[in-house]
Coordinates of C-alpha atoms and ligand atoms in Angstrom, one line a residue:
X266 CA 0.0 0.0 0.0
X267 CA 1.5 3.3 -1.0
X268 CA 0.5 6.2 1.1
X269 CA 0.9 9.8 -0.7
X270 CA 0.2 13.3 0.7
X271 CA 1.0 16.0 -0.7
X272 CA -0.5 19.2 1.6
X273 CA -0.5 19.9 5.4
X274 CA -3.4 20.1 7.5
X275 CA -3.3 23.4 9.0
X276 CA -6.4 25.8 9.8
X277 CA -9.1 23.6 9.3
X278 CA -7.7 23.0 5.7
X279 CA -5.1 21.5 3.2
X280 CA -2.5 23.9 2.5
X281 CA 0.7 23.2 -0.2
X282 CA 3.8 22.9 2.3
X283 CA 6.7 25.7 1.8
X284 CA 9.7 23.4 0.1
X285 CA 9.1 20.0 -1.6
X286 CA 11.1 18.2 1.1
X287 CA 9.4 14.8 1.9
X288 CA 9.2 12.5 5.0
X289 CA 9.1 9.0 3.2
X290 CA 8.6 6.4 6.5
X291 CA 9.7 2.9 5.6
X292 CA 8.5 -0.6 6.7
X293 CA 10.4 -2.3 9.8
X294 CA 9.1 -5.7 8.7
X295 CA 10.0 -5.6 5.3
X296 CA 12.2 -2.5 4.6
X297 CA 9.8 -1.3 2.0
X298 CA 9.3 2.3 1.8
X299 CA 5.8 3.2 2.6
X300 CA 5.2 6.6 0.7
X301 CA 5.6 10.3 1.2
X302 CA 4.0 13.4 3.2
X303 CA 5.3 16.8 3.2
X304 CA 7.8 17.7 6.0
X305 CA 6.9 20.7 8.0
X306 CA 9.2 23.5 8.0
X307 CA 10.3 26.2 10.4
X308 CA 7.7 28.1 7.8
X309 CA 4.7 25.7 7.9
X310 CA 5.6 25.2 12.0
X311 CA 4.8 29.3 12.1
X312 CA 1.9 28.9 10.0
X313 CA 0.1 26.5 12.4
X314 CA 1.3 28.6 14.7
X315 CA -0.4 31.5 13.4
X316 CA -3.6 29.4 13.1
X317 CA -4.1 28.1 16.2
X318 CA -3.4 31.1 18.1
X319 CA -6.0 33.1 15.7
X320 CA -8.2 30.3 16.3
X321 CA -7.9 30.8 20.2
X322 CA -7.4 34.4 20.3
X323 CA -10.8 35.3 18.5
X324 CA -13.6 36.6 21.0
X325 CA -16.4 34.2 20.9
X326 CA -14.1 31.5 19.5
X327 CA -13.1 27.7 20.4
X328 CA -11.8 29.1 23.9
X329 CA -14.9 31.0 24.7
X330 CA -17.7 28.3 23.4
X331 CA -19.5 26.7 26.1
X332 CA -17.7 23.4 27.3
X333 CA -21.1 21.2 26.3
X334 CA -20.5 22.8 22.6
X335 CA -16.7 21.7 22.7
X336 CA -17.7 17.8 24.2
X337 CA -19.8 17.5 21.2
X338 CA -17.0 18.4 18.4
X339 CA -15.2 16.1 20.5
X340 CA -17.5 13.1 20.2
X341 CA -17.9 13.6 17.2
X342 CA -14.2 13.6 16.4
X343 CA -14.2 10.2 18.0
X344 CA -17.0 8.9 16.1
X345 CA -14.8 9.9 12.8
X346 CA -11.6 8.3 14.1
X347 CA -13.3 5.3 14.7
X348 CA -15.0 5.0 11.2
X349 CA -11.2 5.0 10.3
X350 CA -9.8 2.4 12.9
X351 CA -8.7 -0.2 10.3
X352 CA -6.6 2.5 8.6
X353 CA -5.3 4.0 11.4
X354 CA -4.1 0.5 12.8
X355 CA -3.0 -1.0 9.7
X356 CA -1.0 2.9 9.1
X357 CA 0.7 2.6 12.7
X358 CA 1.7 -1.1 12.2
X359 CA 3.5 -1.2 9.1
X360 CA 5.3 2.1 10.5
X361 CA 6.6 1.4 13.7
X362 CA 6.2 -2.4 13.7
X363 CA 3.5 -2.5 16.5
X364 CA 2.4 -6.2 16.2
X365 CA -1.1 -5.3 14.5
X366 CA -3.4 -7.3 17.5
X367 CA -1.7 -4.4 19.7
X368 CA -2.4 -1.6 17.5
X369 CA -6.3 -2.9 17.4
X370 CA -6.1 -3.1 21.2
X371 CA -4.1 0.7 21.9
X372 CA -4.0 2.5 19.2
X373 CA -7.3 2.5 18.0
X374 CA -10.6 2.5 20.3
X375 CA -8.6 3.7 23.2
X376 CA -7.6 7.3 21.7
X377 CA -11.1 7.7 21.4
X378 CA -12.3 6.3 24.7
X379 CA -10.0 9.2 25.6
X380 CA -11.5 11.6 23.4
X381 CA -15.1 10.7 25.0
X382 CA -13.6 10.9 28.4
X383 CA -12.5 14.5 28.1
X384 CA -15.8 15.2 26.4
X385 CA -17.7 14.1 29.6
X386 CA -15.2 16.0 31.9
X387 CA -15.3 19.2 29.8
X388 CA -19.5 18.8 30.4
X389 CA -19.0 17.9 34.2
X390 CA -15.8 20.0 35.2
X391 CA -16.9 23.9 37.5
X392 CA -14.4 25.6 34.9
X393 CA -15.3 28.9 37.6
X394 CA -16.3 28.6 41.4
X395 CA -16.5 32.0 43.5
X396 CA -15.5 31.8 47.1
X397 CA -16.6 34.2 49.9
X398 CA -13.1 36.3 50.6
X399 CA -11.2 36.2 53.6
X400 CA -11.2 40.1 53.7
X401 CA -15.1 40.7 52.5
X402 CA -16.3 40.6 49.4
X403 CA -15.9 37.3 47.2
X404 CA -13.5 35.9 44.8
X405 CA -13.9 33.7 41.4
X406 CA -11.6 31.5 40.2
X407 CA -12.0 30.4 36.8
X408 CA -9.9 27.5 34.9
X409 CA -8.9 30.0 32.0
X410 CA -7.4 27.8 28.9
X411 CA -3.8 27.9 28.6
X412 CA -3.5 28.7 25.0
X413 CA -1.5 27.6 22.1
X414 CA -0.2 23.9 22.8
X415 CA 2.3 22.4 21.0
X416 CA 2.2 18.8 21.6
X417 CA 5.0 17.0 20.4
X418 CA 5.1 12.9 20.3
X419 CA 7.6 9.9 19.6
X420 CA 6.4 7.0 16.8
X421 CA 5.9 4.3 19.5
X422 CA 2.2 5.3 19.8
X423 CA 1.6 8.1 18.0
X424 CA -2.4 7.8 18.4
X425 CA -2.7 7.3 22.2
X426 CA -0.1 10.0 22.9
X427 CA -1.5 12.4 20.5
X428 CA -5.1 12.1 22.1
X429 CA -3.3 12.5 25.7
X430 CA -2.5 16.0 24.6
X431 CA -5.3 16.6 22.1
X432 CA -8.1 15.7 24.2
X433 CA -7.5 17.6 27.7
X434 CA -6.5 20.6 25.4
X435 CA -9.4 20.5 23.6
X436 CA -11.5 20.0 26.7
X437 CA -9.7 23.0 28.2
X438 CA -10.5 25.3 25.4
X439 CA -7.1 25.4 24.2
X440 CA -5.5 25.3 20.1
X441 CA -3.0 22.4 19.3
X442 CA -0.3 22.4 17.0
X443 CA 0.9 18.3 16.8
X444 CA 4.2 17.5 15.7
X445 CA 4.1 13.9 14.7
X446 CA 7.6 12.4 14.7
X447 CA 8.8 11.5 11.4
X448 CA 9.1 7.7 12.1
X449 CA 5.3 7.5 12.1
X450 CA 3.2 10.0 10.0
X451 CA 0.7 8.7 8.1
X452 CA -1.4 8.0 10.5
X453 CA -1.7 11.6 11.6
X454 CA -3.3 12.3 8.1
X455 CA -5.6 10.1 9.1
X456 CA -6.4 11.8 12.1
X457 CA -6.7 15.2 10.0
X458 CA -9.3 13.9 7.7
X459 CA -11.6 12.6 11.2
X460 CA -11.2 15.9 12.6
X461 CA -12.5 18.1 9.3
X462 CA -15.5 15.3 9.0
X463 CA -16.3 16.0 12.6
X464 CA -16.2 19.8 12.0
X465 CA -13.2 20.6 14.5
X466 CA -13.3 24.2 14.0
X467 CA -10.5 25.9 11.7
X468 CA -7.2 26.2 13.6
X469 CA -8.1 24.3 16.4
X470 CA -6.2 21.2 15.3
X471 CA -2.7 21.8 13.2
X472 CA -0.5 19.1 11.9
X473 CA 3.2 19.8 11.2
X474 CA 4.8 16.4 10.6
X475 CA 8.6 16.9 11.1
X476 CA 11.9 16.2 12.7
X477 CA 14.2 17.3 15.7
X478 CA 14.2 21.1 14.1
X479 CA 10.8 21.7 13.2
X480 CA 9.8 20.2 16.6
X481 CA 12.5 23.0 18.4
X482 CA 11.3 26.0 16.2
X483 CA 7.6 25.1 18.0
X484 CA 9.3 24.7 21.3
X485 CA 10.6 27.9 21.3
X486 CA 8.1 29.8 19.2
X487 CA 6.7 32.9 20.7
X488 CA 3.3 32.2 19.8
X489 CA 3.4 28.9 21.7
X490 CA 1.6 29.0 25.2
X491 CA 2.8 25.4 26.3
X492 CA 4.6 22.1 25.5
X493 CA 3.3 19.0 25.9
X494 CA 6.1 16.3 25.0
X495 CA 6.5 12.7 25.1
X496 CA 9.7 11.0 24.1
X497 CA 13.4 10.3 25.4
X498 CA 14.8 11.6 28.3
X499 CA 17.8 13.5 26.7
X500 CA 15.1 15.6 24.6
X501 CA 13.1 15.9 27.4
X502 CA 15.8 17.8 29.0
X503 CA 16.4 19.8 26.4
X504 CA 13.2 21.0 25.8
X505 CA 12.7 21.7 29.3
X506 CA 15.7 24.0 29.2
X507 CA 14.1 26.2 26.8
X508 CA 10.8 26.5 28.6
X509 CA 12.5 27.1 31.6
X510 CA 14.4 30.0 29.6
X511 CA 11.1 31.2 28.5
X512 CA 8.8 30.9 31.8
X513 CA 6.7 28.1 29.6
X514 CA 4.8 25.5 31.0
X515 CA 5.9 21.9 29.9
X516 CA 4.8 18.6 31.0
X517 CA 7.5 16.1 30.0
X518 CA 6.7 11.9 30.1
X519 CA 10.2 10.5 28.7
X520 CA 11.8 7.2 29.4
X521 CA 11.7 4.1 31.8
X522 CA 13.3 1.8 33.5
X523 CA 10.3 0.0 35.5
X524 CA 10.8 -3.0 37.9
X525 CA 8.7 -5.9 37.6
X526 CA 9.0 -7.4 41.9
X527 CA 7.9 -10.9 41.8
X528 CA 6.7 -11.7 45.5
X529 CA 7.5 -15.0 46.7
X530 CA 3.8 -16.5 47.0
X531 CA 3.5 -15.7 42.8
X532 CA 1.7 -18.3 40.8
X533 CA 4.3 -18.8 38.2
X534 CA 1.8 -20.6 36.4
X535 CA 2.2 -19.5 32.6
X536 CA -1.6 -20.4 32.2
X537 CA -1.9 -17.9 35.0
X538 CA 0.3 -15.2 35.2
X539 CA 2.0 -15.5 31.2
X540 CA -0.4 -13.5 29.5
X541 CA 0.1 -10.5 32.1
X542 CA 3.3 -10.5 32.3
X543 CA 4.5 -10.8 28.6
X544 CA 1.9 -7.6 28.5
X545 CA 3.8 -5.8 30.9
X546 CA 7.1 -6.6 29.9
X547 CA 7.4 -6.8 26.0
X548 CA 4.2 -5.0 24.9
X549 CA 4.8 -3.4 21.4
X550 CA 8.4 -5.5 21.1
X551 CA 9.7 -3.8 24.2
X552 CA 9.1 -0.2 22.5
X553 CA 6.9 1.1 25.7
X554 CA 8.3 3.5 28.1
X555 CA 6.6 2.1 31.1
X556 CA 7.5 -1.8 30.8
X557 CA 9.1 -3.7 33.8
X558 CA 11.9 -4.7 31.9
X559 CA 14.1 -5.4 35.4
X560 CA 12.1 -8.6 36.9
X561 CA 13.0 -8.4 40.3
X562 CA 12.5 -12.2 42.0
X563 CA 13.3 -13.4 45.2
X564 CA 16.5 -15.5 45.8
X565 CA 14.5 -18.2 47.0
X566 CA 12.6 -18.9 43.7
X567 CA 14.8 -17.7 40.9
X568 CA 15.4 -20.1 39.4
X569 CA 11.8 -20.9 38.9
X570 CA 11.1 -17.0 37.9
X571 CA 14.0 -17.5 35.3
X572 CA 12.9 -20.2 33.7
X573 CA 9.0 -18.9 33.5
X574 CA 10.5 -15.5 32.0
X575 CA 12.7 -17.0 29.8
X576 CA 10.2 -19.8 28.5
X577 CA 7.7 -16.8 27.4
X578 CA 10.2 -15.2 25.7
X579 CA 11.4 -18.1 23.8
X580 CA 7.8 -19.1 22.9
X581 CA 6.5 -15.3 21.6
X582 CA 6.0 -15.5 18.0
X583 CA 8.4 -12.9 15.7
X584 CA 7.4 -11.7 12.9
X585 CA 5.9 -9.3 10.4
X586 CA 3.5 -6.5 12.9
X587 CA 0.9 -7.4 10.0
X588 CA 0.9 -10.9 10.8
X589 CA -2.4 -11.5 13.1
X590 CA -0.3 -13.9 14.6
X591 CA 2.9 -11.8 15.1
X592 CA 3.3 -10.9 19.2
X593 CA 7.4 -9.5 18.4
X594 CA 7.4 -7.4 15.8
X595 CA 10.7 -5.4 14.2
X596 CA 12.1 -2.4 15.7
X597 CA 11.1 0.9 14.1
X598 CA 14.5 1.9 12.4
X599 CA 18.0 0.1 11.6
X600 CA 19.6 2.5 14.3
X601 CA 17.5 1.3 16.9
X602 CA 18.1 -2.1 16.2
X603 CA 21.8 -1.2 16.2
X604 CA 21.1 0.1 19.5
X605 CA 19.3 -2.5 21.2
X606 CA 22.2 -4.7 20.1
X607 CA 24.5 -2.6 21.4
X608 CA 22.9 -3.2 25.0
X609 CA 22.9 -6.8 24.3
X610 CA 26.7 -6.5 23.7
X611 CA 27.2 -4.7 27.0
X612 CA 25.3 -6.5 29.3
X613 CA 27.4 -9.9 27.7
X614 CA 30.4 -8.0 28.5
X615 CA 29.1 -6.7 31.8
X616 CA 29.4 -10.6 32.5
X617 CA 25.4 -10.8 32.7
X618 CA 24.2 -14.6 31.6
X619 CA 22.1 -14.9 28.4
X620 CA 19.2 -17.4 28.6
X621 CA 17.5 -16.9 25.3
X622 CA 17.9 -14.8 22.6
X623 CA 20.6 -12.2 22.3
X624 CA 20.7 -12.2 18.3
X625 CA 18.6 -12.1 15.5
X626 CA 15.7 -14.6 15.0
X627 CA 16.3 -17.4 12.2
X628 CA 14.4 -17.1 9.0
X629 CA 13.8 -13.2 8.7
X630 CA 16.2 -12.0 6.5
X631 CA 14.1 -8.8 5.9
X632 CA 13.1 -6.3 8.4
X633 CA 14.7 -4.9 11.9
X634 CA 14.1 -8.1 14.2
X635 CA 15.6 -9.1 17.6
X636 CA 15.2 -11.9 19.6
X637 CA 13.1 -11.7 22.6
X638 CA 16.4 -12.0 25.1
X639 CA 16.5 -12.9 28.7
X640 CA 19.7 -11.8 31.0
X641 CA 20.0 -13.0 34.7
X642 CA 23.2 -12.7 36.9
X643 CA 22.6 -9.2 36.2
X644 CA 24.2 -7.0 38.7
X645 CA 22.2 -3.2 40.1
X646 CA 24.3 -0.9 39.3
X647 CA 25.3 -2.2 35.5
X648 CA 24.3 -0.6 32.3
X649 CA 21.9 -3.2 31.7
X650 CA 20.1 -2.6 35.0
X651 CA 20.1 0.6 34.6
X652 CA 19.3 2.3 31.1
X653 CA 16.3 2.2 29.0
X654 CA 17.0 -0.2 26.3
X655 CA 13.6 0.3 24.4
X656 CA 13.5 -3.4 22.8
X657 CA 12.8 -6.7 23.8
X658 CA 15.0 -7.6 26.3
X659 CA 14.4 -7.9 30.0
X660 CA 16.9 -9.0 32.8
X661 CA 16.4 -10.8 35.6
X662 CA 18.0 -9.5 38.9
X663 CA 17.3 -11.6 41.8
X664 CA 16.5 -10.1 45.8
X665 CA 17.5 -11.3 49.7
X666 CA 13.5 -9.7 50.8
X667 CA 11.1 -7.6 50.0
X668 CA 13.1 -4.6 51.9
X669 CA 15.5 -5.2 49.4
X670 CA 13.4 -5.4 46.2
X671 CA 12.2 -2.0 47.2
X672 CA 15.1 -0.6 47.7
X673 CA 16.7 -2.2 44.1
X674 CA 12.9 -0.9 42.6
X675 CA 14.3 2.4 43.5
X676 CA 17.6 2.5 42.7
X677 CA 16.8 3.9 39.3
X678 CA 17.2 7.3 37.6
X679 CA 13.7 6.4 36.4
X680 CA 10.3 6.5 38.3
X681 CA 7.5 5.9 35.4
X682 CA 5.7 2.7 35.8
X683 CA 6.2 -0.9 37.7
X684 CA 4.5 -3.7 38.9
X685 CA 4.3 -6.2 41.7
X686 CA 3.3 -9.8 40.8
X687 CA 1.4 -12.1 43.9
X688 CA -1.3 -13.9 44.9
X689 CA -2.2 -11.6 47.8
X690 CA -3.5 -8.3 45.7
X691 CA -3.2 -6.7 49.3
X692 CA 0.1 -7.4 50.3
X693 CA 1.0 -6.4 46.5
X694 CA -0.7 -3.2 47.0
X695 CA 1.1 -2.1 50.6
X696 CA 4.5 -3.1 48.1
X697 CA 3.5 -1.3 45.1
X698 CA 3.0 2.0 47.4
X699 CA 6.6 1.9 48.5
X700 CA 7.9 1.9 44.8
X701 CA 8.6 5.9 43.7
X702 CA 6.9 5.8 40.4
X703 CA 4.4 7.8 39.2
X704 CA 2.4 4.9 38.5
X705 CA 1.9 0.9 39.1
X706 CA -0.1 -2.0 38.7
X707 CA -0.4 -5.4 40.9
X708 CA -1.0 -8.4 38.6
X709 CA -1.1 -6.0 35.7
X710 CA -0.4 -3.1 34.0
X711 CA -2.0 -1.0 31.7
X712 CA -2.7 3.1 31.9
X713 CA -6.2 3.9 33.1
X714 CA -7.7 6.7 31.4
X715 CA -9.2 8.3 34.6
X716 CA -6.3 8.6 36.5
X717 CA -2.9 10.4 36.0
X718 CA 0.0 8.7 34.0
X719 CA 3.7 9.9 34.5
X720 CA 6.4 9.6 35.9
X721 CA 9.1 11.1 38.6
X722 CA 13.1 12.0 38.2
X723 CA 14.0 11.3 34.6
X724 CA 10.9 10.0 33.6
X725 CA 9.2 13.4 32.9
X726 CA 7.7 16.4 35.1
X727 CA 3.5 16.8 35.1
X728 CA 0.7 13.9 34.7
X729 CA -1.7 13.5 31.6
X730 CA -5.3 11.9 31.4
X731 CA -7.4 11.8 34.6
X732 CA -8.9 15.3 35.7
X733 CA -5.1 16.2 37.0
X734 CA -4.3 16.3 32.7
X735 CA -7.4 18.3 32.4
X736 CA -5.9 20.6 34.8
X737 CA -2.4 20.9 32.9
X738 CA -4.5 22.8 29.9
X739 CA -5.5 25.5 32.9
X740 CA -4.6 27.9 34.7
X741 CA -6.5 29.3 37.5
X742 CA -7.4 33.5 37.3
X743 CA -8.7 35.0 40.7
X744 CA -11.1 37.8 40.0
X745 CA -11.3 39.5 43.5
X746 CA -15.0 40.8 43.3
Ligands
NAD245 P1 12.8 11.4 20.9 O1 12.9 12.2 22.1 O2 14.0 11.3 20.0 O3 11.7 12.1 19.9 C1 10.4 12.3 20.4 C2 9.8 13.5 19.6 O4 10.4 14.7 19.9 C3 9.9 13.4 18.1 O5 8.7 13.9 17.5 C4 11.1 14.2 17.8 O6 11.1 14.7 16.5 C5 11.0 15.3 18.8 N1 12.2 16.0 19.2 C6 13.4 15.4 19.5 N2 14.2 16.3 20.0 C7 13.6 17.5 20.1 C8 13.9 18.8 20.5 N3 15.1 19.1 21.0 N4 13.0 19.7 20.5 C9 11.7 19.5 20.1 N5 11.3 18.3 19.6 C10 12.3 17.3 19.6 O7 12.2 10.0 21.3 P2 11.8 8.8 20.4 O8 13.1 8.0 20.2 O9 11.0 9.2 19.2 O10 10.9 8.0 21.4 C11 11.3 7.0 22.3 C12 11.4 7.6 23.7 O11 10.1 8.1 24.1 C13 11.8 6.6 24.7 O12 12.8 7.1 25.6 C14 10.5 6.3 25.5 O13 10.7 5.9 26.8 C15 9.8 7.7 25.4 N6 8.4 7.5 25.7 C16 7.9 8.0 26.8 C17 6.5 7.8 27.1 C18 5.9 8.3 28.4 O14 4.7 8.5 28.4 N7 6.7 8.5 29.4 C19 5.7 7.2 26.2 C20 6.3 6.7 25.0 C21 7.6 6.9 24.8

């Protein structure tokens, strides 16, 4: 399937794109490009720029419609996006290499569950509440919208982390301009065409598809009210440093390291616990920032916990993200694979042990696959323990008690996501609330619409989705009456 654009959505329309320079994303499963779109320039980044701030600076515009008039744009945008699911999911897949069962399951259904959610909140939230003053009279306090966004994403779920930023902003009141990254585009055209079908008013959605540069010029541009930004750590930081320059707010959710702490009464049945846990360890080929890749199992059974870990990892089926059957698809890029191996070569010469995997899987001559790979005798403080590897490969670090599984939870630069595996959800829970992460699951692990997602220390600054993401689109103006 050849996918071809050849104008940028921005204010509400199609407009021809400044140069002819081209994204052209390319299949990880086969290596086969996948077609063009236009690449946003500095030039087209101002453009949307221009557009969303006319579209929220207008009196009686977007910002100033009453909420129940914005939830029904919204719905309606959901509606559209999923009349489009099958595109959308097929479009993600053979970008990124999202195994296409996954990409039915994440990337299409739940974006608009979120869509619908902020639709309800936007109907249910007091935007304004007046309070009788301390000193006499009375004071309101409205939730004014925060203004231009720009909302800036990686290609390892472009949908759900688009509508993490979309849908509270457009809740709020506030203009977007999305920055897809280059990696995965085409589905964001998709996404255009839902959002002019719905009738998303002119400007209120912008689309500059780009790299590193375009994504900086938004950043930075004055027009811009905040960031929203999901992706590495490194860029996080970066970013962050410009907002901080500028006085901007910024809400960061960048990488992982997330432990996995296997209590010592775990059924480590496969027919129980297997399907959980490969979810919350290899989910998307190991391309998700909050997976436990560090299992952390107790001395007593680790053998046992090695052997369960390293028998689902042998048994996942690799192949093409197209493949219905396919739970391992390729890596997005060449240079990520390169990467991932590059771990795999550390951690063999950090001395770790290799129980499966470590290469690339027989038979697929074509595309960027790796092994699903299991290290144990890995030691805390090693490379392998500690940085975020973004692939399919997990180690195995074994603990004396559950003291010291918290304390080897912790010892991370990281603090997004986790999980606690037992058959005693309580005593999981009193464990899980020791763990500094911004969020975790007992017995499984998957982000809950209604409640915040993010992380602490290098895994980001600020929360999306729940009320508390709603929140991030506001900011409170006291009117002292
Ligand atoms: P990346 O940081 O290289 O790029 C992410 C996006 O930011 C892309 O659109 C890119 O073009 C843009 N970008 C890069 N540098 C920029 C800069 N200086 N200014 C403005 N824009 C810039 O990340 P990636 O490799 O695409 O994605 C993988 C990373 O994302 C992993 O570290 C992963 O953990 C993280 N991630 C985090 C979450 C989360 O919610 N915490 C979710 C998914 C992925």
């Amino acid at each position: 399937m050849k996918h071809r654009h050849e104008n940028l959505y921005i204010g509400g329309t199609w407009v021809r794109p400044t140069t002819d320079r081209l994204i052209t994303p390319v299949n990880p499963s086969t290596e086969e490009p996948l077609g063009s779109v236009p690449e946003a320039v500095e030039a087209d980044v101002d453009a949307a720029v221009r557009a969303a701030r006319e579209a929220f600076d207008t009196a009686g515009g977007w910002a100033d419609w009453e909420p129940e008039r914005r939830a029904e744009v919204m719905e309606r945008f959901a509606t559209e996006l999923d009349a489009r699911s099958e595109r959308i999911a097929s479009a993600v897949s053979s970008q990124n290499g999202m195994p296409i069962g996954v990409a039915r399951q994440l990337e299409v259904g739940y974006p608009s569950a979120v869509l619908r959610y902020y639709a309800g909140l936007a109907r249910t939230t007091e935007f304004t509440e007046t309070r009788a003053g301390l000193l006499g009279g009375s004071v309101e306090v409205r939730g004014v919208p925060v203004g231009v966004v720009a909302a800036i994403v990686p290609w390892n779920y472009p949908q759900v982390l688009s509508t993490f930023k979309i849908a509270p902003a457009m809740a709020a009141g506030c203009t977007v301009v999305l920055k897809p990254s280059p990696e995965a585009v085409l589905d964001s055209f998709v996404v255009a065409e839902a959002a002019e079908a719905a009738g998303v008013p002119a400007g209120v959605l912008n689309i500059v598809p780009g790299g590193r540069e375009a994504g900086a010029h938004l950043v930075s541009h004055p027009g811009v009210d905040k960031v929203a930004f999901t992706g590495s750590t490194p860029a996080g930081r970066a970013i962050a440093e410009v907002c901080g320059r500028l006085l901007r707010p910024v809400t960061l959710e960048l990488g992982g390291k997330s432990a996995g702490i296997v209590l010592d009464d775990a059924d480590l049945n496969p027919a129980t616990i297997g399907e959980e846990l490969v979810r919350a360890t290899f989910t998307n080929n190991g391309q998700t920032c909050f997976l436990s890749t560090r299992i952390l199992a107790p001395r007593s059974r680790y053998t046992e916990v090695v052997d369960l870990v390293t028998e689902l990892a042998r048994t996942l089926p690799v192949g093409d993200a197209l493949d219905e059957r396919t739970l391992i698809g390729p890596l997005v890029t060449a240079q990520q694979r390169e990467r991932v191996e590059g771990y795999i070569a550390k951690g063999r010469a950090e001395g770790a042990r290799l129980t499966t995997g470590g290469g690339r899987p027989a038979g697929l001559d074509r595309g960027w696959f790796v092994e699903p790979t299991v290290f144990t005798d890995v030691a805390g403080g090693s490379v392998l323990a500690q940085e975020e590897i973004f692939g399919p490969v997990l180690c195995v670090l074994p603990y004396d008690d559950v003291e010291d599984a918290v304390r080897i939870a912790n010892d991370s630069d990281f603090g997004l996501g986790g999980t606690v595996w037992t058959s005693d959800a309580e005593r999981g829970a009193a464990v899980a609330r020791r763990v500094r992460t911004g969020t975790i699951g007992v017995n499984r692990y998957l982000p809950d619409p209604i409640a915040p997602f993010g992380g602490v220390k290098g895994s980001g600054l600020g929360r999306e989705l729940g009320p508390e993401g709603l929140r991030a689109y506001l900011q409170p103006q006291s009117l002292y009456l």
